[in-house]
Coordinates of C-alpha atoms and ligand atoms in Angstrom, one line a residue:
X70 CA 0.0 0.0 0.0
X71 CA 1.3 3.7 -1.3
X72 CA 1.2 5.2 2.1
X73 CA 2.9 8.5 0.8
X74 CA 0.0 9.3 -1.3
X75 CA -1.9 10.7 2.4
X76 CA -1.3 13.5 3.7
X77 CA -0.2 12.7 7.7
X78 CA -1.9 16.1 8.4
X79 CA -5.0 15.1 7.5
X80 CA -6.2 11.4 8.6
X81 CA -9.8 10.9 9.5
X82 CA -9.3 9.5 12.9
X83 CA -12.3 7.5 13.3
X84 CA -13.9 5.4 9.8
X85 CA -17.1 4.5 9.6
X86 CA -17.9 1.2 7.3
X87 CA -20.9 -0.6 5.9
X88 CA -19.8 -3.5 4.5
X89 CA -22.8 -4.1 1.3
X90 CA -22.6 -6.7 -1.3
X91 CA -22.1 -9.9 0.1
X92 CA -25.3 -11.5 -1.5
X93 CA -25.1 -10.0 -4.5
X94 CA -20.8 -10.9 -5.0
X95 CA -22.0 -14.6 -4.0
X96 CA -24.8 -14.8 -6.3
X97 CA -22.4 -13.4 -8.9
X98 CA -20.2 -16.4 -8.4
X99 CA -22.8 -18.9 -8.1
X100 CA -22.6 -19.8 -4.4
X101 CA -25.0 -19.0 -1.5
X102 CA -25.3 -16.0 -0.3
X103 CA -23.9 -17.3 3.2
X104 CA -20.4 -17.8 1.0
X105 CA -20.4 -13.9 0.5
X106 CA -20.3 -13.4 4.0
X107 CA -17.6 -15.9 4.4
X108 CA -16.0 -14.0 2.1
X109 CA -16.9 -10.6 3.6
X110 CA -14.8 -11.5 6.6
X111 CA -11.7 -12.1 5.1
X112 CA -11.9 -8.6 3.4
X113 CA -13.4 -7.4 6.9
X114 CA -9.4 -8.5 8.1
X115 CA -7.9 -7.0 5.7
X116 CA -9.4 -3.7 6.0
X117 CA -8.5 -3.7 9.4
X118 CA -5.0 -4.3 8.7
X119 CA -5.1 -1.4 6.2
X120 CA -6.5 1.1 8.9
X121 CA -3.4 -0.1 11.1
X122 CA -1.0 0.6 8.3
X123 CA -2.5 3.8 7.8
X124 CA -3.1 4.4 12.0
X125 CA -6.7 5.6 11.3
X126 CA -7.1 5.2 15.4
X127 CA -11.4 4.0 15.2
X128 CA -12.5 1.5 12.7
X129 CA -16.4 0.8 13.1
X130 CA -18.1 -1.3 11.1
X131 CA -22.2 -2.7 10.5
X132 CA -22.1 -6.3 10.7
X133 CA -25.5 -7.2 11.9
X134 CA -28.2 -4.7 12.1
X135 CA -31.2 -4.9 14.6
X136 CA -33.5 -5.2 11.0
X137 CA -30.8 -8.0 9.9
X138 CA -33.2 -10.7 11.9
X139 CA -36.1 -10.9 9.6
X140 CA -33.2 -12.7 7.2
X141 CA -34.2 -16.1 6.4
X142 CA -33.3 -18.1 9.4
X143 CA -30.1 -20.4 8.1
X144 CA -29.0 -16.7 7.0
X145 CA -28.8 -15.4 9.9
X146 CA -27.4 -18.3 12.3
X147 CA -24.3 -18.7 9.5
X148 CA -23.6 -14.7 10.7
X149 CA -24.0 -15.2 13.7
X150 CA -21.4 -18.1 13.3
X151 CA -19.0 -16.3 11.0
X152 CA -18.9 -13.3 13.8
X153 CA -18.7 -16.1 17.0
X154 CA -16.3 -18.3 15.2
X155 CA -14.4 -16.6 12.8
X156 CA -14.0 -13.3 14.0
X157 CA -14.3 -13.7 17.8
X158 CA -12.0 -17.3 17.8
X159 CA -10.1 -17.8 15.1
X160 CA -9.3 -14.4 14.4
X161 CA -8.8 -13.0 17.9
X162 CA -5.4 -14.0 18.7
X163 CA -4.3 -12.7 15.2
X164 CA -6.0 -8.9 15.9
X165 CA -4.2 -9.1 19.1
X166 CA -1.3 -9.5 18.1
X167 CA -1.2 -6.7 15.7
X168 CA -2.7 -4.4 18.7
X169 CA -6.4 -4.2 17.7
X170 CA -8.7 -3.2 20.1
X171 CA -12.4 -5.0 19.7
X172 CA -15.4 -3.8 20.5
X173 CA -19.3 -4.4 20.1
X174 CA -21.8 -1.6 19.8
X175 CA -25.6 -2.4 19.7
X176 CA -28.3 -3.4 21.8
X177 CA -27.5 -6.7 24.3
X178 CA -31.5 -7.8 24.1
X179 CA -32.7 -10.9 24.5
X180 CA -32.0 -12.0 20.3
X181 CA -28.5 -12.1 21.0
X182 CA -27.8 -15.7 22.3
X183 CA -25.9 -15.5 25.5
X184 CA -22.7 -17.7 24.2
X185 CA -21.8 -14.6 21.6
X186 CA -22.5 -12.1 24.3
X187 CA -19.4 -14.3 26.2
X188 CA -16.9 -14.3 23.3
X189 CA -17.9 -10.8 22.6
X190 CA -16.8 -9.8 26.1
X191 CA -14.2 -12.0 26.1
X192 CA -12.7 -10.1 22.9
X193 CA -13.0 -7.0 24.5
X194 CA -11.4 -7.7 27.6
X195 CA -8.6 -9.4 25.7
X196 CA -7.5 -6.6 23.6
X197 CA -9.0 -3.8 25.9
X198 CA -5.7 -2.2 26.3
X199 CA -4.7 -2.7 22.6
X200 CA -3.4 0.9 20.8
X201 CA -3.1 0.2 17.3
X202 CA -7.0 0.8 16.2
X203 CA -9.8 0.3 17.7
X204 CA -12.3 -2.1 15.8
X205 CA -16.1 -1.8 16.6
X206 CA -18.4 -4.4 15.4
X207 CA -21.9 -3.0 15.4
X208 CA -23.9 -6.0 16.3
X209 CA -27.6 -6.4 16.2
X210 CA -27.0 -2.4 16.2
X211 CA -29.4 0.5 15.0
X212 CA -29.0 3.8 14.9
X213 CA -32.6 4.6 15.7
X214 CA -32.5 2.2 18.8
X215 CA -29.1 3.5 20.1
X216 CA -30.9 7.1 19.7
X217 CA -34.0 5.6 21.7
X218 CA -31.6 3.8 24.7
X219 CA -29.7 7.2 25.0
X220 CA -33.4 8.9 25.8
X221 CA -34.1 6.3 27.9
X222 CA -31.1 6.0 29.8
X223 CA -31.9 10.1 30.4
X224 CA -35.6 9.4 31.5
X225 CA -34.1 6.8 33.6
X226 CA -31.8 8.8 35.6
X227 CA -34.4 11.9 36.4
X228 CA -32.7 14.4 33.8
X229 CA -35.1 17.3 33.6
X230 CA -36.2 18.2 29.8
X231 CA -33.9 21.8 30.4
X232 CA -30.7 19.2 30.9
X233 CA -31.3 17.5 28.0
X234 CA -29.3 19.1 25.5
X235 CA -26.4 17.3 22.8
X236 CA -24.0 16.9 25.2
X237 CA -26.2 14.9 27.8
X238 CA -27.5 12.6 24.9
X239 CA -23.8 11.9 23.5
X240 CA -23.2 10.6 27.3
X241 CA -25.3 7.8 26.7
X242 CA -24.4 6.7 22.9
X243 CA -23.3 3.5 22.8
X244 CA -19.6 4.9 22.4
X245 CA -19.7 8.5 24.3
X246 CA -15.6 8.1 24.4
X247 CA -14.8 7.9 20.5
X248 CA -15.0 10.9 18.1
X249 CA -17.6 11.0 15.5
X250 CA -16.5 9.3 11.9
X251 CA -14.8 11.5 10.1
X252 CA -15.7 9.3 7.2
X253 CA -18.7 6.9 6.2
X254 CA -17.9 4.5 3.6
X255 CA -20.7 2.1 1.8
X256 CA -19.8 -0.2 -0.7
X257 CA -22.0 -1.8 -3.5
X258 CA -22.5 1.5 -5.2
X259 CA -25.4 2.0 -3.1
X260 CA -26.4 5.7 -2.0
X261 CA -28.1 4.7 1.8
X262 CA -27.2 5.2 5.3
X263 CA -29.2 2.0 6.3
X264 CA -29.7 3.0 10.4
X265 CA -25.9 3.2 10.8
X266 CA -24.8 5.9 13.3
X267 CA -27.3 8.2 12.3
X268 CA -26.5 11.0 15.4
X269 CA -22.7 10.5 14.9
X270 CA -22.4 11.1 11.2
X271 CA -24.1 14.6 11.2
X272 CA -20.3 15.7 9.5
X273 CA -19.0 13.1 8.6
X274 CA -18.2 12.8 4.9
X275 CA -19.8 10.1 2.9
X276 CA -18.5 7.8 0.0
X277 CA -19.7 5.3 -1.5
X278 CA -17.9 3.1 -3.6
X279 CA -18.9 0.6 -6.2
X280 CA -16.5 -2.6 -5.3
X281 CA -18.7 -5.4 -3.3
X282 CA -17.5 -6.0 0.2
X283 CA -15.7 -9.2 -0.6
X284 CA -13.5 -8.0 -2.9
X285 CA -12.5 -5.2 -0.7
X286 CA -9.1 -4.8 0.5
X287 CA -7.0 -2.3 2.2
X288 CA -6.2 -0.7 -1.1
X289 CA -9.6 0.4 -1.1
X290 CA -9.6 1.9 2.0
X291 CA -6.9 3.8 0.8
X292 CA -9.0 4.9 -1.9
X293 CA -11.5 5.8 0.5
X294 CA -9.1 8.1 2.4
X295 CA -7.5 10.0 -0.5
X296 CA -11.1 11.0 -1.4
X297 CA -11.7 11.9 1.9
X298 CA -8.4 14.3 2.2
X299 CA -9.7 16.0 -1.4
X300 CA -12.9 17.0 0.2
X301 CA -13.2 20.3 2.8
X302 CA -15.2 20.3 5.7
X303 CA -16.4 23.0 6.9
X304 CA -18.9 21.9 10.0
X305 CA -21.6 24.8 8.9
X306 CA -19.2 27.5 8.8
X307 CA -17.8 28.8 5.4
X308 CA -14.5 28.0 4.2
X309 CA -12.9 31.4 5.2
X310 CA -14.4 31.0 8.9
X311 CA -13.1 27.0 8.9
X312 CA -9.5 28.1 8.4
X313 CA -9.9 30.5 11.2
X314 CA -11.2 28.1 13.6
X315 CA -8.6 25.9 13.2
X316 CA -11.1 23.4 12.4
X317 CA -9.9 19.7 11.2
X318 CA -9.5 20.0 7.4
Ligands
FPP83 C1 -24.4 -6.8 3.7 O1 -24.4 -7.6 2.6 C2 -23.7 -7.4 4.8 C3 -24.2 -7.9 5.9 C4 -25.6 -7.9 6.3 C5 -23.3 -8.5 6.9 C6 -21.9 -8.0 7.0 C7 -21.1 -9.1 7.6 C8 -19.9 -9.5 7.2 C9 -19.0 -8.7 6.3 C10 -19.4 -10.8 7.7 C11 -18.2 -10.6 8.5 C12 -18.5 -9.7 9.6 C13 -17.9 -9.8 10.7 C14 -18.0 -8.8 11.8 C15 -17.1 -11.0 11.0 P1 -25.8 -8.2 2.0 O2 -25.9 -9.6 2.5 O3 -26.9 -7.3 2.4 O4 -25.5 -8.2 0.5 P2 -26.5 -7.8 -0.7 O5 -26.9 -6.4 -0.5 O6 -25.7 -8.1 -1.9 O7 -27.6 -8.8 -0.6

């Protein structure tokens, strides 16, 4: 990977990903769609290698969403396989090593079976102290819901409607410590947010890319960035007033 095509100055520090086209680069090839997640988790590693290469510091990324249920059943259990199995066994040890932080964001309700709510802690509180990038598997995640749990978490401890401004809702997202995405990536070439962090992308810039999520590789990340570093943010302000503020670029 070309590292010296980025500009150091200007990394997002926190990447948002949906990860589209698994069916679709399965069907392509003739095998079931289960293959293209399969599939979808190998590129899955190598995208987080890429974002250590490049030390983009948050990597988040939609694996299962809360709508992601209503899947035909055989569907759904092979996820919830390829996330127990592959990523949170076979695959732990490896993002360890290489200093990757994992985390889970999304609801812990009653659909999650309790087994993967073990390896998912487990995960975490193996690589909890782990620098290199944080990884945050949104599981059985939506961004409505998370919007919903941080109102009821402010109903719940007595905060009067005056107290309830930004700041007090951010407390309760699911991840009040990590910075917004800088950038929100979609692959599949389509042009939808899907429920995914809909309070934290308010600024975030989007791109969407056409390759299928199995064949994506760091190199597309990459891709992802340089696009990113071409665009100017500007958080509401004009362009003159962003330089002046000493806004991020
Ligand atoms: C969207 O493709 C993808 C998903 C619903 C699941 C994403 C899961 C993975 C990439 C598997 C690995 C993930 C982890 C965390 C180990 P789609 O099935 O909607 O594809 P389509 O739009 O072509 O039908």
């Amino acid at each position: 990977m070309d590292l010296s095509r980025l500009d150091p100055k200007r990394m997002p520090r926190h990447v948002a990903c949906v990860m589209d086209g698994n069916g679709r680069w399965a069907t392509r090839q003739g095998l079931p769609r289960t293959e293209g997640h399969r599939a979808g988790e190998e590129a899955l590693l190598d995208a987080v290698k890429g974002a250590v290469e490049m030390g983009i510091e948050y990597l988040t990324v939609y694996a299962f969403s809360t709508e992601n249920w209503r899947r035909p059943q055989d569907e759904v259990r092979f996820l919830l396989g390829v996330i127990a199995d592959d990523l949170l066994t076979k695959r732990r040890n490896e993002l360890h090593e290489i200093g990757v932080r994992i985390r889970f964001a999304g609801r812990r309700d009653w659909r999650v079976p309790k087994w993967i709510l073990g390896r998912m802690d487990e995960a975490a509180e193996l690589t909890r102290r782990n620098k290199a990038t944080t990884l945050t598997v949104a599981f059985n995640y939506g961004g409505r819901a998370e919007i919903v749990d941080a109102v009821r978490a402010l109903v719940a401890e007595g905060t009067s409607a005056r107290q309830v401004d930004e700041r007090a809702l951010r407390r309760h997202l699911y991840q009040p410590d990590v910075p917004d995405p800088d950038l929100f990536v979609r692959t599949s070439g389509e042009f939808r947010i899907s429920n995914f962090l809909l309070w934290e992308i308010a600024y975030s810039e989007l791109v969407f890319m056409d390759v299928l999520w199995p064949d994506f590789r760091r190199g597309h990340l990459l891709e992802a960035v340089l696009e990113y570093q071409n665009r100017e943010r500007r958080f509401g302000l004009t362009g003159d007033q962003r330089d002046h503020d000493g806004l991020p670029g």
